[in-house]
Amino acid sequence: MSLLSIEGVTQRFGGLTAVDSVSCAIAPGTISAIIGPNGAGKTTLFNLISGFQKPVAGRIVFDGHDITGMAPHRIAARGLVRTFQLVQLFPDLTAAQNVEAGCHLRGSGGLWAALARTASARRELADAAATARELLAFVGLQARADLPATALTYGQQRLLEVARALAAAPRLLLLDEPAAGLNALETDHLARTLDAIVARGVTVLLIEHDMSLVMRVASRIVVLDFGRRIAEGTPEEVQRDPAVLEAYLGGVDLAAGGGSAHA
Ligand SMILES: Nc1ncnc2c1ncn2[C@@H]1O[C@H](COP(=O)(O)OP(=O)(O)OP(=O)(O)O)[C@@H](O)[C@H]1O
Ligand SMILES: [Mg+2]
C-alpha cells in the first residue's frame, strides 16, 4: 500500500491552473522526487499535500486517511512534515533550539519509534534537548549546536532545517529543493544523509533541480510541466522520456545536471 496517494489534485490561481489534476503514489521506505521546470507547480503541490493550501479538486490520502484540506499542524502531527524552498529558521535561536522547536510537532511512529526502541533512548526522548543534539549529530552539525542559526553557513542552515523537520518525527518528509545553493561537497553529504534518513524508517519526497542528486537518490521520479504530470517512473525511464526532454528545452541532458527550462 502507498504511504501517500495524490488523486487528481488541482489548484488554480485566478486563470492559472498551477497544478492540473495530478495523481501519483509514494511507496513507504523510498526516496521519490518531483522535478520540472521553474513554475511547473512543484511547490504548489507541496503546499496542497502539507495543508498550506486547499486544492480546488482532488484528494490526498496519507497512511489511509483523507487529509485533503486538513490544517498543516494536524497533518504534521500525523507524521507528514515539510521544509520550505527558502530557509525558514529562527535566526535568534541556536541551532539546537531550532531543532528543539521542531519537537513539539511530533506524533508517533517513524524515526521517533525507531529511536524509542531501547530503554535508554526512551529516557532521552523525554528530553527535547537531548533529541536535538542527537539529530544535529545525525546531520553532522554537532559542533554547531550552540551557535546562533545565522552563524551557520548556508549549507549548514539547510541541514539544520532537515534536522528540525526530523525532530517532528515524520513518517513522510517533504523537502523543497534541499540542495539549492549547496556546493558539491555539501550535496554529497546531503545525499548520504537522505539515504540514512530512509534507513531509519522515514519516507522522503523531494523537489529538486539538481539532477545528479535526483538520479543518485530517487527510485521514482514524477515530472511536472505547466501543472501537469508529464512523466513518472524510474530515473532511467524518465531520462529517456521524450516528453521530459521536450519540457527541458528540447534535449538538456538530465544526467548532466540541467534543469531550469522556463526560467
Ligand atoms: N499564491 C500564488 N498566487 C498566484 N500564483 C501562484 C501562487 N503560487 C504559485 N503561483 C504560480 O503557480 C505556478 C507554479 O508555481 P510553483 O511555485 O508551484 O512552481 P515550482 O515548480 O515550485 O517552481 P520553482 O522551480 O521555480 O520553485 C507559477 O506560475 C507561479 O507563479
Ligand atoms: Mg518551487
Short mmCIF file of N, CA, C and O in Angstrom, two decimals, residues 166-220:
data_model
loop_
_atom_site.label_atom_id
_atom_site.label_comp_id
_atom_site.label_asym_id
_atom_site.label_seq_id
_atom_site.Cartn_x
_atom_site.Cartn_y
_atom_site.Cartn_z
N LEU A 166 13.10 16.54 11.13
CA LEU A 166 13.18 15.19 11.71
C LEU A 166 12.74 15.18 13.17
O LEU A 166 12.23 14.17 13.67
N ALA A 167 12.94 16.30 13.86
CA ALA A 167 12.53 16.40 15.27
C ALA A 167 11.02 16.23 15.42
O ALA A 167 10.53 15.84 16.47
N ALA A 168 10.29 16.51 14.37
CA ALA A 168 8.84 16.34 14.40
C ALA A 168 8.44 14.89 14.15
O ALA A 168 7.26 14.58 14.03
N ALA A 169 9.45 14.01 14.05
CA ALA A 169 9.21 12.57 13.91
C ALA A 169 8.34 12.22 12.70
O ALA A 169 7.33 11.54 12.83
N PRO A 170 8.73 12.68 11.53
CA PRO A 170 7.91 12.38 10.35
C PRO A 170 7.98 10.91 9.95
O PRO A 170 8.99 10.25 10.18
N ARG A 171 6.91 10.45 9.34
CA ARG A 171 6.98 9.19 8.59
C ARG A 171 7.20 9.50 7.12
O ARG A 171 7.75 8.70 6.39
N LEU A 172 6.70 10.68 6.71
CA LEU A 172 6.96 11.17 5.35
C LEU A 172 7.54 12.58 5.46
O LEU A 172 6.94 13.45 6.09
N LEU A 173 8.70 12.75 4.87
CA LEU A 173 9.39 14.04 4.91
C LEU A 173 9.40 14.64 3.51
O LEU A 173 9.90 14.04 2.57
N LEU A 174 8.83 15.86 3.38
CA LEU A 174 8.82 16.57 2.10
C LEU A 174 9.90 17.64 2.14
O LEU A 174 9.89 18.49 3.03
N LEU A 175 10.82 17.60 1.20
CA LEU A 175 11.92 18.57 1.17
C LEU A 175 11.85 19.36 -0.14
O LEU A 175 11.93 18.80 -1.22
N ASP A 176 11.71 20.69 -0.01
CA ASP A 176 11.60 21.54 -1.20
C ASP A 176 12.97 22.11 -1.55
O ASP A 176 13.44 23.04 -0.92
N GLU A 177 13.59 21.54 -2.55
CA GLU A 177 14.91 21.94 -3.06
C GLU A 177 15.98 21.98 -1.96
O GLU A 177 16.61 23.02 -1.73
N PRO A 178 16.20 20.84 -1.28
CA PRO A 178 17.18 20.84 -0.18
C PRO A 178 18.61 21.12 -0.65
O PRO A 178 19.43 21.58 0.15
N ALA A 179 18.92 20.88 -1.92
CA ALA A 179 20.30 21.07 -2.39
C ALA A 179 20.53 22.44 -3.01
O ALA A 179 21.65 22.76 -3.40
N ALA A 180 19.48 23.27 -3.08
CA ALA A 180 19.65 24.58 -3.71
C ALA A 180 20.70 25.38 -2.94
O ALA A 180 20.61 25.54 -1.73
N GLY A 181 21.70 25.87 -3.63
CA GLY A 181 22.73 26.70 -3.01
C GLY A 181 23.85 25.92 -2.34
O GLY A 181 24.75 26.51 -1.76
N LEU A 182 23.79 24.58 -2.41
CA LEU A 182 24.85 23.78 -1.79
C LEU A 182 25.98 23.55 -2.80
O LEU A 182 25.73 23.42 -3.99
N ASN A 183 27.23 23.47 -2.29
CA ASN A 183 28.33 23.10 -3.17
C ASN A 183 28.37 21.58 -3.32
O ASN A 183 27.57 20.86 -2.71
N ALA A 184 29.29 21.10 -4.16
CA ALA A 184 29.32 19.66 -4.49
C ALA A 184 29.54 18.80 -3.25
O ALA A 184 28.91 17.74 -3.09
N LEU A 185 30.42 19.27 -2.35
CA LEU A 185 30.73 18.51 -1.14
C LEU A 185 29.49 18.43 -0.23
O LEU A 185 29.15 17.37 0.31
N GLU A 186 28.80 19.57 -0.10
CA GLU A 186 27.60 19.62 0.75
C GLU A 186 26.48 18.78 0.14
O GLU A 186 25.72 18.13 0.86
N THR A 187 26.37 18.79 -1.19
CA THR A 187 25.35 17.99 -1.86
C THR A 187 25.61 16.50 -1.65
O THR A 187 24.68 15.73 -1.42
N ASP A 188 26.87 16.13 -1.69
CA ASP A 188 27.25 14.73 -1.45
C ASP A 188 26.87 14.33 -0.01
O ASP A 188 26.32 13.26 0.22
N HIS A 189 27.14 15.21 0.94
CA HIS A 189 26.77 14.95 2.33
C HIS A 189 25.25 14.83 2.47
O HIS A 189 24.75 13.95 3.17
N LEU A 190 24.53 15.70 1.76
CA LEU A 190 23.07 15.65 1.79
C LEU A 190 22.56 14.31 1.25
O LEU A 190 21.67 13.69 1.84
N ALA A 191 23.15 13.85 0.16
CA ALA A 191 22.72 12.58 -0.44
C ALA A 191 22.89 11.43 0.56
O ALA A 191 21.99 10.58 0.71
N ARG A 192 24.02 11.42 1.25
CA ARG A 192 24.26 10.35 2.23
C ARG A 192 23.29 10.49 3.41
O ARG A 192 22.82 9.49 3.96
N THR A 193 22.99 11.75 3.78
CA THR A 193 22.04 11.97 4.87
C THR A 193 20.64 11.48 4.47
O THR A 193 19.93 10.87 5.28
N LEU A 194 20.25 11.72 3.23
CA LEU A 194 18.93 11.26 2.77
C LEU A 194 18.85 9.73 2.84
O LEU A 194 17.83 9.18 3.29
N ASP A 195 19.91 9.06 2.40
CA ASP A 195 19.92 7.58 2.49
C ASP A 195 19.81 7.13 3.95
O ASP A 195 19.12 6.16 4.25
N ALA A 196 20.50 7.85 4.84
CA ALA A 196 20.47 7.49 6.27
C ALA A 196 19.07 7.73 6.85
O ALA A 196 18.60 6.97 7.70
N ILE A 197 18.40 8.77 6.38
CA ILE A 197 17.04 9.07 6.86
C ILE A 197 16.10 7.92 6.47
O ILE A 197 15.31 7.45 7.29
N VAL A 198 16.21 7.47 5.24
CA VAL A 198 15.36 6.36 4.78
C VAL A 198 15.69 5.09 5.55
O VAL A 198 14.80 4.33 5.93
N ALA A 199 16.98 4.89 5.82
CA ALA A 199 17.40 3.70 6.57
C ALA A 199 16.79 3.70 7.98
O ALA A 199 16.65 2.64 8.59
N ARG A 200 16.42 4.88 8.48
CA ARG A 200 15.81 4.97 9.81
C ARG A 200 14.29 4.94 9.74
O ARG A 200 13.61 5.23 10.73
N GLY A 201 13.74 4.61 8.59
CA GLY A 201 12.31 4.37 8.52
C GLY A 201 11.46 5.54 8.06
O GLY A 201 10.24 5.50 8.15
N VAL A 202 12.11 6.60 7.58
CA VAL A 202 11.36 7.77 7.12
C VAL A 202 11.32 7.77 5.58
O VAL A 202 12.35 7.59 4.94
N THR A 203 10.15 7.92 5.02
CA THR A 203 10.00 8.02 3.57
C THR A 203 10.25 9.47 3.16
O THR A 203 9.87 10.39 3.89
N VAL A 204 10.91 9.65 2.01
CA VAL A 204 11.29 11.00 1.59
C VAL A 204 10.71 11.32 0.22
O VAL A 204 10.77 10.50 -0.70
N LEU A 205 10.13 12.52 0.12
CA LEU A 205 9.70 13.05 -1.18
C LEU A 205 10.36 14.41 -1.34
O LEU A 205 10.17 15.29 -0.50
N LEU A 206 11.19 14.57 -2.38
CA LEU A 206 11.86 15.84 -2.53
C LEU A 206 11.60 16.47 -3.88
O LEU A 206 11.41 15.78 -4.88
N ILE A 207 11.55 17.81 -3.85
CA ILE A 207 11.57 18.61 -5.06
C ILE A 207 13.02 19.00 -5.28
O ILE A 207 13.68 19.43 -4.33
N GLU A 208 13.53 18.84 -6.50
CA GLU A 208 14.94 19.17 -6.67
C GLU A 208 15.26 19.51 -8.12
O GLU A 208 14.77 18.87 -9.04
N HIS A 209 16.08 20.55 -8.29
CA HIS A 209 16.58 20.90 -9.63
C HIS A 209 17.93 20.24 -9.90
O HIS A 209 18.36 20.20 -11.05
N ASP A 210 18.63 19.80 -8.85
CA ASP A 210 19.95 19.19 -9.02
C ASP A 210 19.75 17.75 -9.52
O ASP A 210 19.48 16.83 -8.76
N MET A 211 19.86 17.59 -10.85
CA MET A 211 19.53 16.30 -11.46
C MET A 211 20.48 15.19 -11.06
O MET A 211 20.08 14.03 -10.95
N SER A 212 21.75 15.52 -10.83
CA SER A 212 22.67 14.45 -10.44
C SER A 212 22.27 13.91 -9.07
O SER A 212 22.35 12.69 -8.82
N LEU A 213 21.81 14.79 -8.18
CA LEU A 213 21.34 14.34 -6.86
C LEU A 213 20.09 13.48 -7.02
O LEU A 213 19.98 12.39 -6.44
N VAL A 214 19.15 13.97 -7.82
CA VAL A 214 17.89 13.23 -8.02
C VAL A 214 18.17 11.83 -8.58
O VAL A 214 17.65 10.83 -8.08
N MET A 215 19.00 11.77 -9.61
CA MET A 215 19.28 10.48 -10.25
C MET A 215 20.01 9.54 -9.29
O MET A 215 19.87 8.34 -9.37
N ARG A 216 20.77 10.12 -8.37
CA ARG A 216 21.53 9.29 -7.42
C ARG A 216 20.63 8.72 -6.33
O ARG A 216 20.76 7.55 -5.96
N VAL A 217 19.71 9.54 -5.78
CA VAL A 217 18.99 9.08 -4.58
C VAL A 217 17.57 8.57 -4.83
O VAL A 217 17.06 7.76 -4.06
N ALA A 218 16.92 9.06 -5.91
CA ALA A 218 15.49 8.76 -6.05
C ALA A 218 15.26 7.44 -6.78
O ALA A 218 15.93 7.13 -7.77
N SER A 219 14.31 6.67 -6.29
CA SER A 219 13.94 5.44 -7.01
C SER A 219 12.77 5.70 -7.95
O SER A 219 12.60 5.00 -8.94
N ARG A 220 11.93 6.70 -7.64
CA ARG A 220 10.82 7.09 -8.53
C ARG A 220 10.87 8.60 -8.73
O ARG A 220 11.17 9.35 -7.80
#
